[in-house]
Coordinates of C-alpha atoms in Angstrom, one line a residue:
X212 CA 72.1 79.9 141.6
X213 CA 71.3 83.5 141.7
X214 CA 74.8 84.5 140.8
X215 CA 74.8 82.2 137.8
X216 CA 71.5 83.7 136.6
X217 CA 73.0 87.2 137.0
X218 CA 76.1 86.2 135.1
X219 CA 74.1 84.6 132.3
X220 CA 72.0 87.7 132.2
X221 CA 75.1 89.8 131.9
X222 CA 76.4 87.6 129.1
X223 CA 73.1 87.9 127.4
X224 CA 73.3 91.7 127.8
X225 CA 76.8 91.7 126.4
X226 CA 75.8 89.6 123.4
X227 CA 72.9 92.0 122.7
X228 CA 75.3 94.9 123.1
X229 CA 77.7 93.3 120.6
X230 CA 74.9 92.7 118.2
X231 CA 73.6 96.3 118.6
X232 CA 77.2 97.6 118.3
X233 CA 77.7 95.7 115.1
X234 CA 74.5 97.0 113.7
X235 CA 75.4 100.5 114.7
X236 CA 78.9 100.2 113.2
X237 CA 77.4 99.0 109.9
X238 CA 74.9 101.8 110.0
X239 CA 77.6 104.4 110.9
X240 CA 79.7 103.0 108.0
X241 CA 76.8 103.3 105.6
X242 CA 76.0 106.9 106.7
X243 CA 79.6 107.7 106.7
X244 CA 80.0 106.6 103.1
X245 CA 76.9 108.5 102.1
X246 CA 77.9 111.6 104.0
X247 CA 81.4 111.4 102.5
X248 CA 79.9 111.2 99.0
X249 CA 77.7 114.2 99.7
X250 CA 80.6 116.1 101.2
X251 CA 82.6 115.1 98.1
X252 CA 80.1 116.7 95.8
X253 CA 80.0 119.9 98.0
X254 CA 83.8 120.0 98.1
X255 CA 84.0 119.5 94.4
X256 CA 81.5 122.4 93.8
X257 CA 83.5 124.6 96.1
X258 CA 86.7 123.7 94.5
X259 CA 85.2 124.4 91.1
X260 CA 84.0 127.8 92.2
X261 CA 87.3 128.6 93.8
X262 CA 89.2 127.4 90.8
X263 CA 87.3 129.7 88.4
X264 CA 88.0 132.6 90.8
X265 CA 91.6 131.6 90.7
X266 CA 91.6 131.5 86.9
X267 CA 90.0 135.0 86.8
X268 CA 92.6 136.4 89.2
X269 CA 95.3 134.8 87.2
X270 CA 94.1 136.4 83.9
X271 CA 93.9 139.7 85.6
X272 CA 97.4 139.4 87.1
X273 CA 98.8 138.6 83.6
X274 CA 97.2 141.6 82.0
X275 CA 98.4 143.8 85.0
X276 CA 101.9 142.4 84.5
X277 CA 101.8 143.3 80.7
X278 CA 100.6 146.8 81.5
X279 CA 103.3 147.2 84.1
X280 CA 105.9 146.3 81.4
X281 CA 104.4 148.8 79.0
X282 CA 104.5 151.5 81.7
X283 CA 108.1 150.7 82.3
X284 CA 109.0 150.8 78.6
X285 CA 107.3 154.1 78.2
X286 CA 109.2 155.6 81.1
X287 CA 112.6 154.1 80.5
X288 CA 113.0 153.3 76.7
X289 CA 114.3 156.2 74.7
X290 CA 111.8 155.5 71.8
X291 CA 108.9 157.3 70.3
X292 CA 105.4 156.2 71.0
X293 CA 105.0 154.6 67.6
X294 CA 108.3 152.7 68.1
X295 CA 107.2 151.5 71.5
X296 CA 103.9 150.4 70.1
X297 CA 105.6 148.4 67.4
X298 CA 108.0 146.9 69.9
X299 CA 105.2 145.9 72.2
X300 CA 103.1 144.3 69.4
X301 CA 106.1 142.1 68.4
X302 CA 106.7 141.3 72.1
X303 CA 103.1 140.3 72.7
X304 CA 102.7 138.2 69.6
X305 CA 105.4 135.9 70.9
X306 CA 104.4 136.0 74.6
X307 CA 102.9 132.9 76.2
X308 CA 102.5 132.4 79.9
X309 CA 102.3 128.6 79.9
X310 CA 103.1 125.7 77.7
X311 CA 99.5 125.6 76.6
X312 CA 99.4 127.5 73.3
X313 CA 95.8 128.5 73.9
X314 CA 96.8 130.9 76.6
X315 CA 97.8 134.0 74.7
X316 CA 97.5 137.8 74.7
X317 CA 95.4 139.7 72.2
X318 CA 95.1 143.4 71.7
X319 CA 92.5 145.8 70.2
X320 CA 93.3 149.4 69.3
X321 CA 90.1 151.3 70.0
X322 CA 88.9 153.5 67.1
X323 CA 85.3 154.2 68.2
X324 CA 84.2 153.8 71.8
X325 CA 80.6 153.8 70.7
X326 CA 81.1 150.4 69.0
X327 CA 80.0 149.5 65.5
X328 CA 81.6 147.9 62.5
X329 CA 84.9 149.7 63.0
X330 CA 85.1 150.0 66.8
X331 CA 88.7 148.7 66.9
X332 CA 91.6 147.3 64.9
X333 CA 93.2 144.0 65.8
X334 CA 96.8 144.5 66.7
X335 CA 97.7 141.2 68.4
X336 CA 96.1 137.8 68.1
X337 CA 98.4 134.7 67.7
X338 CA 95.3 132.5 67.3
X339 CA 93.9 134.6 64.4
X340 CA 96.8 136.1 62.3
X341 CA 94.2 136.6 59.6
X342 CA 92.6 139.4 61.6
X343 CA 95.9 141.4 62.1
X344 CA 95.4 145.0 61.1
X345 CA 91.7 144.5 60.3
X346 CA 88.8 146.4 61.6
X347 CA 86.8 144.6 64.3
X348 CA 83.0 145.0 64.8
X349 CA 81.0 144.8 68.0
X350 CA 78.1 143.5 65.9
X351 CA 79.9 140.2 65.2
X352 CA 78.3 137.3 67.0
X353 CA 79.9 134.2 68.4
X354 CA 78.6 130.6 67.8
X355 CA 75.7 131.2 70.2
X356 CA 74.6 134.5 68.7
X357 CA 76.2 136.5 71.5
X358 CA 77.7 140.0 70.7
X359 CA 80.5 139.4 73.1
X360 CA 82.6 142.4 72.0
X361 CA 79.6 144.7 72.6
X362 CA 79.4 143.2 76.1
X363 CA 83.0 143.7 77.1
X364 CA 83.1 147.2 75.5
X365 CA 80.1 148.3 77.7
X366 CA 81.8 146.9 80.8
X367 CA 85.0 148.7 80.0
X368 CA 83.2 152.0 79.5
X369 CA 81.6 151.5 83.0
X370 CA 84.4 149.8 85.0
X371 CA 87.6 149.9 82.9
X372 CA 87.6 146.1 82.7
X373 CA 85.5 143.1 81.9
X374 CA 85.2 139.3 82.4
X375 CA 83.3 137.9 79.4
X376 CA 82.4 134.3 78.3
X377 CA 81.9 133.5 74.7
X378 CA 82.5 130.8 72.1
X379 CA 85.6 131.2 69.9
X380 CA 87.9 129.1 67.7
X381 CA 90.6 127.3 69.6
X382 CA 94.2 127.3 68.2
X383 CA 95.0 124.3 66.0
X384 CA 91.3 123.5 65.8
X385 CA 88.4 124.4 63.5
X386 CA 85.8 123.9 66.2
X387 CA 84.4 126.6 68.5
X388 CA 85.0 126.3 72.2
X389 CA 83.7 128.3 75.2
X390 CA 86.3 130.8 76.4
X391 CA 86.6 133.0 79.5
X392 CA 88.6 136.3 78.8
X393 CA 89.6 139.3 80.8
X394 CA 89.7 142.7 79.0
X395 CA 91.2 145.8 80.4
X396 CA 91.6 149.3 78.9
X397 CA 95.1 150.8 78.6
X398 CA 94.6 154.5 78.1
X399 CA 98.2 155.4 77.2
X400 CA 97.8 153.7 73.8
X401 CA 94.0 153.6 73.7
X402 CA 94.3 149.8 73.7
X403 CA 92.2 147.0 75.1
X404 CA 94.5 144.3 76.2
X405 CA 93.1 140.9 77.0
X406 CA 93.9 137.3 77.9
X407 CA 91.7 134.3 78.0
X408 CA 91.5 130.6 78.7
X409 CA 89.3 128.0 77.1
X410 CA 86.6 126.4 79.3
X411 CA 87.4 122.9 78.2
X412 CA 91.0 123.3 79.5
X413 CA 89.6 124.3 82.8
X414 CA 87.2 121.4 82.8
X415 CA 90.0 119.0 82.0
X416 CA 91.9 120.3 85.1
X417 CA 88.8 120.0 87.2
X418 CA 88.3 116.4 86.0
X419 CA 91.8 115.6 87.0
X420 CA 91.2 117.1 90.4
X421 CA 87.9 115.2 90.7
X422 CA 89.6 111.9 90.0
X423 CA 92.2 112.8 92.6
X424 CA 89.5 113.6 95.2
X425 CA 87.6 110.4 94.4
X426 CA 90.7 108.3 94.9
X427 CA 91.4 110.2 98.2
X428 CA 87.8 109.7 99.4
X429 CA 87.9 106.0 98.4
X430 CA 91.0 105.5 100.5
X431 CA 89.5 107.3 103.4
X432 CA 86.3 105.2 103.3
X433 CA 88.4 102.0 103.2
X434 CA 90.6 103.1 106.0
X435 CA 87.6 104.1 108.2
X436 CA 85.7 100.9 107.5
X437 CA 88.8 98.9 108.4
X438 CA 89.1 101.0 111.6
X439 CA 85.4 100.3 112.4
X440 CA 85.9 96.6 112.0
X441 CA 89.1 96.6 114.1
X442 CA 87.3 98.6 116.8
X443 CA 84.4 96.1 116.7
X444 CA 86.8 93.1 117.1
X445 CA 88.7 94.8 119.9
X446 CA 85.4 95.6 121.6
X447 CA 84.2 92.0 121.4
X448 CA 87.4 90.6 122.8
X449 CA 87.6 93.2 125.5
X450 CA 84.0 92.7 126.6
X451 CA 84.5 88.9 126.7
X452 CA 87.6 89.2 128.9
X453 CA 86.3 91.7 131.4
X454 CA 82.6 90.6 131.6
X455 CA 83.0 89.4 135.2
X456 CA 84.7 92.5 136.3
X457 CA 82.1 94.6 134.7
X458 CA 79.4 92.7 136.6
X459 CA 81.2 93.3 139.9
X460 CA 81.8 97.0 139.2
X461 CA 78.2 97.6 138.1
X462 CA 76.9 95.8 141.2
X463 CA 79.2 97.6 143.7
X464 CA 79.1 101.1 142.3
X465 CA 75.8 101.5 140.5
X466 CA 74.2 103.7 143.1
X467 CA 77.4 105.7 143.6
X468 CA 77.8 106.3 139.8
X469 CA 74.2 107.5 139.4
X470 CA 74.6 109.9 142.3
X471 CA 78.0 111.2 141.1
X472 CA 76.6 111.6 137.6
X473 CA 73.8 113.8 139.0
X474 CA 76.3 115.8 141.1
X475 CA 78.5 116.3 138.1
X476 CA 75.7 117.5 135.9
X477 CA 74.7 120.1 138.5
X478 CA 78.3 121.2 138.9
X479 CA 78.9 121.5 135.2
X480 CA 75.7 123.5 134.7
X481 CA 76.6 125.8 137.6
X482 CA 80.1 126.4 136.2
X483 CA 78.7 127.3 132.8
X484 CA 76.4 129.8 134.4
X485 CA 78.9 131.3 136.8
X486 CA 80.3 133.9 134.5
X487 CA 76.8 135.0 133.3
X488 CA 75.6 135.2 136.9
X489 CA 78.6 137.3 138.0
X490 CA 77.7 139.8 135.2
X491 CA 74.1 139.7 136.3
X492 CA 75.1 140.5 139.9
X493 CA 77.6 143.2 138.8
X494 CA 75.1 145.3 136.8
X495 CA 73.7 147.1 139.8
X496 CA 77.0 147.8 141.6
X497 CA 78.4 149.1 138.4
X498 CA 75.5 151.5 138.1
X499 CA 76.1 152.6 141.7
X500 CA 79.7 153.2 141.0
X501 CA 78.8 155.2 137.9
X502 CA 76.4 157.3 140.0
X503 CA 79.2 158.0 142.6
X504 CA 81.6 159.1 139.9
X505 CA 79.0 161.3 138.2
X506 CA 78.2 162.9 141.6
X507 CA 81.9 163.6 142.2
X508 CA 82.2 165.2 138.8
X509 CA 79.1 167.3 139.3
X510 CA 80.5 168.6 142.6
X511 CA 83.9 169.2 141.0
X512 CA 82.4 171.1 138.1
X513 CA 80.3 173.3 140.4
X514 CA 83.3 173.8 142.7
X515 CA 81.4 172.4 145.7
X516 CA 83.6 169.3 146.2
X517 CA 85.1 169.3 149.6
X518 CA 87.2 166.7 151.5
X519 CA 84.3 165.4 153.5
X520 CA 82.1 164.7 150.5
X521 CA 85.1 163.2 148.7
X522 CA 85.9 160.9 151.7
X523 CA 82.2 159.8 151.9
X524 CA 82.0 159.0 148.2
X525 CA 85.3 157.1 148.3
X526 CA 84.0 155.1 151.2
X527 CA 80.8 154.3 149.2
X528 CA 82.8 153.3 146.1
X529 CA 85.0 151.1 148.2
X530 CA 82.0 149.3 149.6
X531 CA 80.7 148.7 146.1
X532 CA 84.0 147.4 144.9
X533 CA 84.4 145.1 147.9
X534 CA 81.0 143.7 147.2
X535 CA 81.9 143.1 143.6
X536 CA 85.1 141.4 144.7
X537 CA 83.2 139.2 147.2
X538 CA 80.8 138.2 144.4
X539 CA 83.7 136.7 142.4
X540 CA 85.1 135.0 145.5
X541 CA 81.7 133.6 146.4
X542 CA 81.0 132.2 143.0
X543 CA 84.5 130.8 142.7
X544 CA 84.1 128.9 145.9
X545 CA 80.5 128.0 145.5
X546 CA 81.1 124.3 145.5
X547 CA 84.2 124.3 147.6
X548 CA 84.0 122.1 150.7
X549 CA 86.4 124.5 152.5
X550 CA 83.8 127.3 152.5
X551 CA 83.0 128.3 156.1
X552 CA 79.8 129.8 157.6
X553 CA 79.9 133.0 159.5
X554 CA 77.8 134.6 162.2
X555 CA 76.0 137.9 161.3
X556 CA 72.9 140.0 162.1
X557 CA 70.2 139.8 159.5
X558 CA 69.3 143.5 159.8
X559 CA 73.0 144.5 159.2
X560 CA 73.0 142.4 156.0
X561 CA 69.8 144.1 154.8
X562 CA 71.1 147.6 155.6
X563 CA 74.3 146.9 153.7
X564 CA 72.3 145.7 150.6
X565 CA 70.1 148.7 150.7
X566 CA 73.1 151.0 151.0
X567 CA 74.8 149.5 148.0
X568 CA 71.6 149.7 145.9
X569 CA 70.1 152.9 147.3
X570 CA 70.4 154.9 144.1
X571 CA 68.6 152.1 142.2
X572 CA 65.5 152.7 144.3
X573 CA 65.8 156.5 144.7
X574 CA 66.1 157.0 141.0
X575 CA 62.9 155.1 140.4
X576 CA 61.0 156.7 143.5
X577 CA 60.6 153.2 145.1
X578 CA 59.8 153.2 148.8
X579 CA 61.6 150.6 150.9
X580 CA 59.8 149.4 154.0
X581 CA 62.0 147.3 156.2
X582 CA 60.7 145.5 159.3
X583 CA 63.6 143.3 160.6
X584 CA 64.2 142.4 164.3
X585 CA 67.7 143.6 165.2
X586 CA 68.2 140.5 167.4
X587 CA 67.9 138.0 164.5
X588 CA 71.2 136.3 164.1
X589 CA 72.2 133.9 161.3
X590 CA 75.1 131.4 161.1
X591 CA 75.3 131.0 157.3
X592 CA 77.0 132.1 154.1
X593 CA 76.7 135.9 154.2
X594 CA 77.8 136.7 150.6
X595 CA 75.6 134.1 149.0
X596 CA 72.6 135.2 150.9
X597 CA 73.4 138.8 150.0
X598 CA 73.4 137.9 146.3
X599 CA 70.1 136.1 146.6
X600 CA 68.4 139.0 148.3
X601 CA 69.9 141.6 145.9
X602 CA 68.7 139.6 142.9
X603 CA 65.2 139.4 144.2
X604 CA 65.2 143.1 145.0
X605 CA 66.5 144.0 141.5
X606 CA 63.7 141.8 139.9
X607 CA 61.1 143.6 142.1
X608 CA 62.5 147.0 141.0
X609 CA 62.4 145.9 137.3
X610 CA 58.8 144.8 137.6
X611 CA 57.7 148.0 139.3
X612 CA 59.4 150.1 136.6
X613 CA 58.2 148.0 133.7
X614 CA 54.5 148.1 135.0
X615 CA 54.8 151.9 135.7
X616 CA 53.3 151.6 139.2
X617 CA 52.2 155.0 140.6
X618 CA 53.3 154.5 144.2
X619 CA 55.8 151.7 144.1
X620 CA 57.1 150.1 147.2
X621 CA 59.1 147.0 148.4
X622 CA 58.5 145.6 151.8
X623 CA 61.2 143.5 153.6
X624 CA 60.1 141.5 156.7
X625 CA 61.5 138.7 158.8
X626 CA 59.8 136.2 161.1
X627 CA 61.2 133.5 163.4
X628 CA 59.7 130.3 164.7
X629 CA 61.2 127.5 166.7
X630 CA 63.3 126.1 163.9
X631 CA 63.5 128.5 161.0
X632 CA 63.8 132.1 159.9
X633 CA 61.5 133.5 157.2
X634 CA 62.6 136.5 155.2
X635 CA 59.9 137.8 152.8
X636 CA 60.3 140.5 150.1
X637 CA 56.9 141.8 148.8
X638 CA 56.2 144.3 146.0
X639 CA 53.1 145.9 144.5
X640 CA 54.1 145.4 140.9
X641 CA 50.9 143.5 140.0
X642 CA 52.1 139.9 140.4
X643 CA 53.7 137.3 138.2
X644 CA 51.6 136.2 135.2
X645 CA 53.6 133.0 134.5
X646 CA 51.8 129.8 135.0
X647 CA 52.7 127.7 136.8
X648 CA 54.4 130.3 138.9
X649 CA 57.3 128.1 139.9
X650 CA 58.4 128.1 136.3
X651 CA 60.3 131.3 137.0
X652 CA 62.9 129.3 138.9
X653 CA 63.8 127.3 135.8
X654 CA 67.2 127.9 134.1
X655 CA 67.1 130.5 131.3
X656 CA 63.4 131.3 131.8
X657 CA 62.8 135.0 131.7
X658 CA 59.9 137.4 131.2
X659 CA 62.3 140.1 130.2
X660 CA 63.6 140.9 126.7
X661 CA 66.7 138.9 125.8
X662 CA 69.0 141.9 126.1
X663 CA 67.8 142.7 129.6
X664 CA 67.8 139.3 131.3
X665 CA 69.7 136.0 131.2
X666 CA 67.0 133.9 132.9
X667 CA 69.4 132.5 135.4
X668 CA 69.1 134.9 138.4
X669 CA 66.3 133.2 140.2
X670 CA 67.5 129.8 139.1
X671 CA 70.9 130.5 140.7
X672 CA 69.3 132.0 143.8
X673 CA 67.2 128.9 144.4
X674 CA 70.2 126.7 143.8
X675 CA 72.3 128.7 146.3
X676 CA 69.7 128.5 148.9
X677 CA 68.9 124.8 148.5
X678 CA 72.3 123.4 147.6
X679 CA 74.6 125.5 149.7
X680 CA 72.5 126.8 152.5
X681 CA 69.9 124.0 152.9
X682 CA 67.1 126.5 152.7
X683 CA 64.1 127.1 150.5
X684 CA 62.8 129.8 148.2
X685 CA 59.1 130.2 147.6
X686 CA 57.0 132.6 145.5
X687 CA 53.3 133.5 145.6
X688 CA 51.0 136.2 144.2
X689 CA 49.2 138.5 146.5
X690 CA 46.4 140.9 145.7
X691 CA 48.6 143.7 144.2
X692 CA 52.0 142.1 143.8
X693 CA 54.3 139.1 144.5
X694 CA 56.0 137.8 147.6
X695 CA 59.3 135.9 147.7
X696 CA 60.0 134.0 150.9
X697 CA 63.4 132.7 151.9
X698 CA 63.3 129.9 154.5
X699 CA 66.5 129.4 156.5

């Protein structure tokens, strides 16, 4: 009876799921169509903008090509300048770049760069043969009252070229149409050579493209709706066929799936933070390595570098590099089940950490007080514990420097009871102002500027202790500072 109730409940859940899925697919289809239409408008606007830029570049390329031909003729034809001009005028009067007769070259011979009623003479204009040889005025206005010749003349005087829009008579038509033209000055002949295209021709091309895009979008919408429907049908059939199997799987593996999901989330988060944390742990060793190199250079420059000093510094640098290498190995194997514990003395670990980071404290006049029983032995993960301690020490140093403490110190102590070892690190930096104080262990939380802290150091330290070492990390404020306690 109970199994039947559970199966019926599962069927009810599946039915509800199908209903919700159908509603979601319909909603997705609706929003897809709407978003597609919005994207279509954006795409069309972008295409229009790009197309106008392409038109402008095309006009400029045509004029550049004409000027290159003129330069070639001047250089290679054995003709006088007047003969070359005459030859060029005849050539340009018959030159068209496309089948569209509205795309032609026109040429002004500049008479007066200051403009006026006789600023130039029309030499070439297949659209207006009535203007050939006549004086052209910059005061003439187009159909909208715009002195377009005055505009392009000013641009030419400033930049040597001009893109200008104006209304002008179209070939084989008595009506005015808006036109986009490119004008460029040719100093050899004192000419302004131009080419243009009528806006209605551009809009016609854009309308054709718009129709093509609409048809393409329509096909995409139909195809996606069909795919949504097919997916829904397949989902319904599949759910109907495997409902019993789903019931058994959910029943047998529910707890396992939930647990695995939690583990996977923690693992993924840790892997994402691994690189950032390696960089965080490497900052101090790199500083130590830089200090060693600077010391060697100073001794070399002052000719006081002997073999003993060199050997000592090489040994110090080797220790720093080995630590950096161990850091990579440790983070790479953080979740590895093959990772093995090792037996070591706590005081030796602390001494090694203080040796590596000695300059960090000396340069900031920070006193280190260490009270560690030399008989305390641990059987744990040395490298990981070293990273945790170094991270806490570095944070203490940063707090002491930031708060400008007059007599800064850090105290490291260890206590042992019947079951646990307690390692405490105390500073006199004034304490932690964050409330609640345990918020400092959250991922990406930092009290430092973004450029100085990632906010994952303490988070990773707590995770290493609790996840890998089965320990605990506590923090508390004292009268003049903060104390971090590691429980192992």
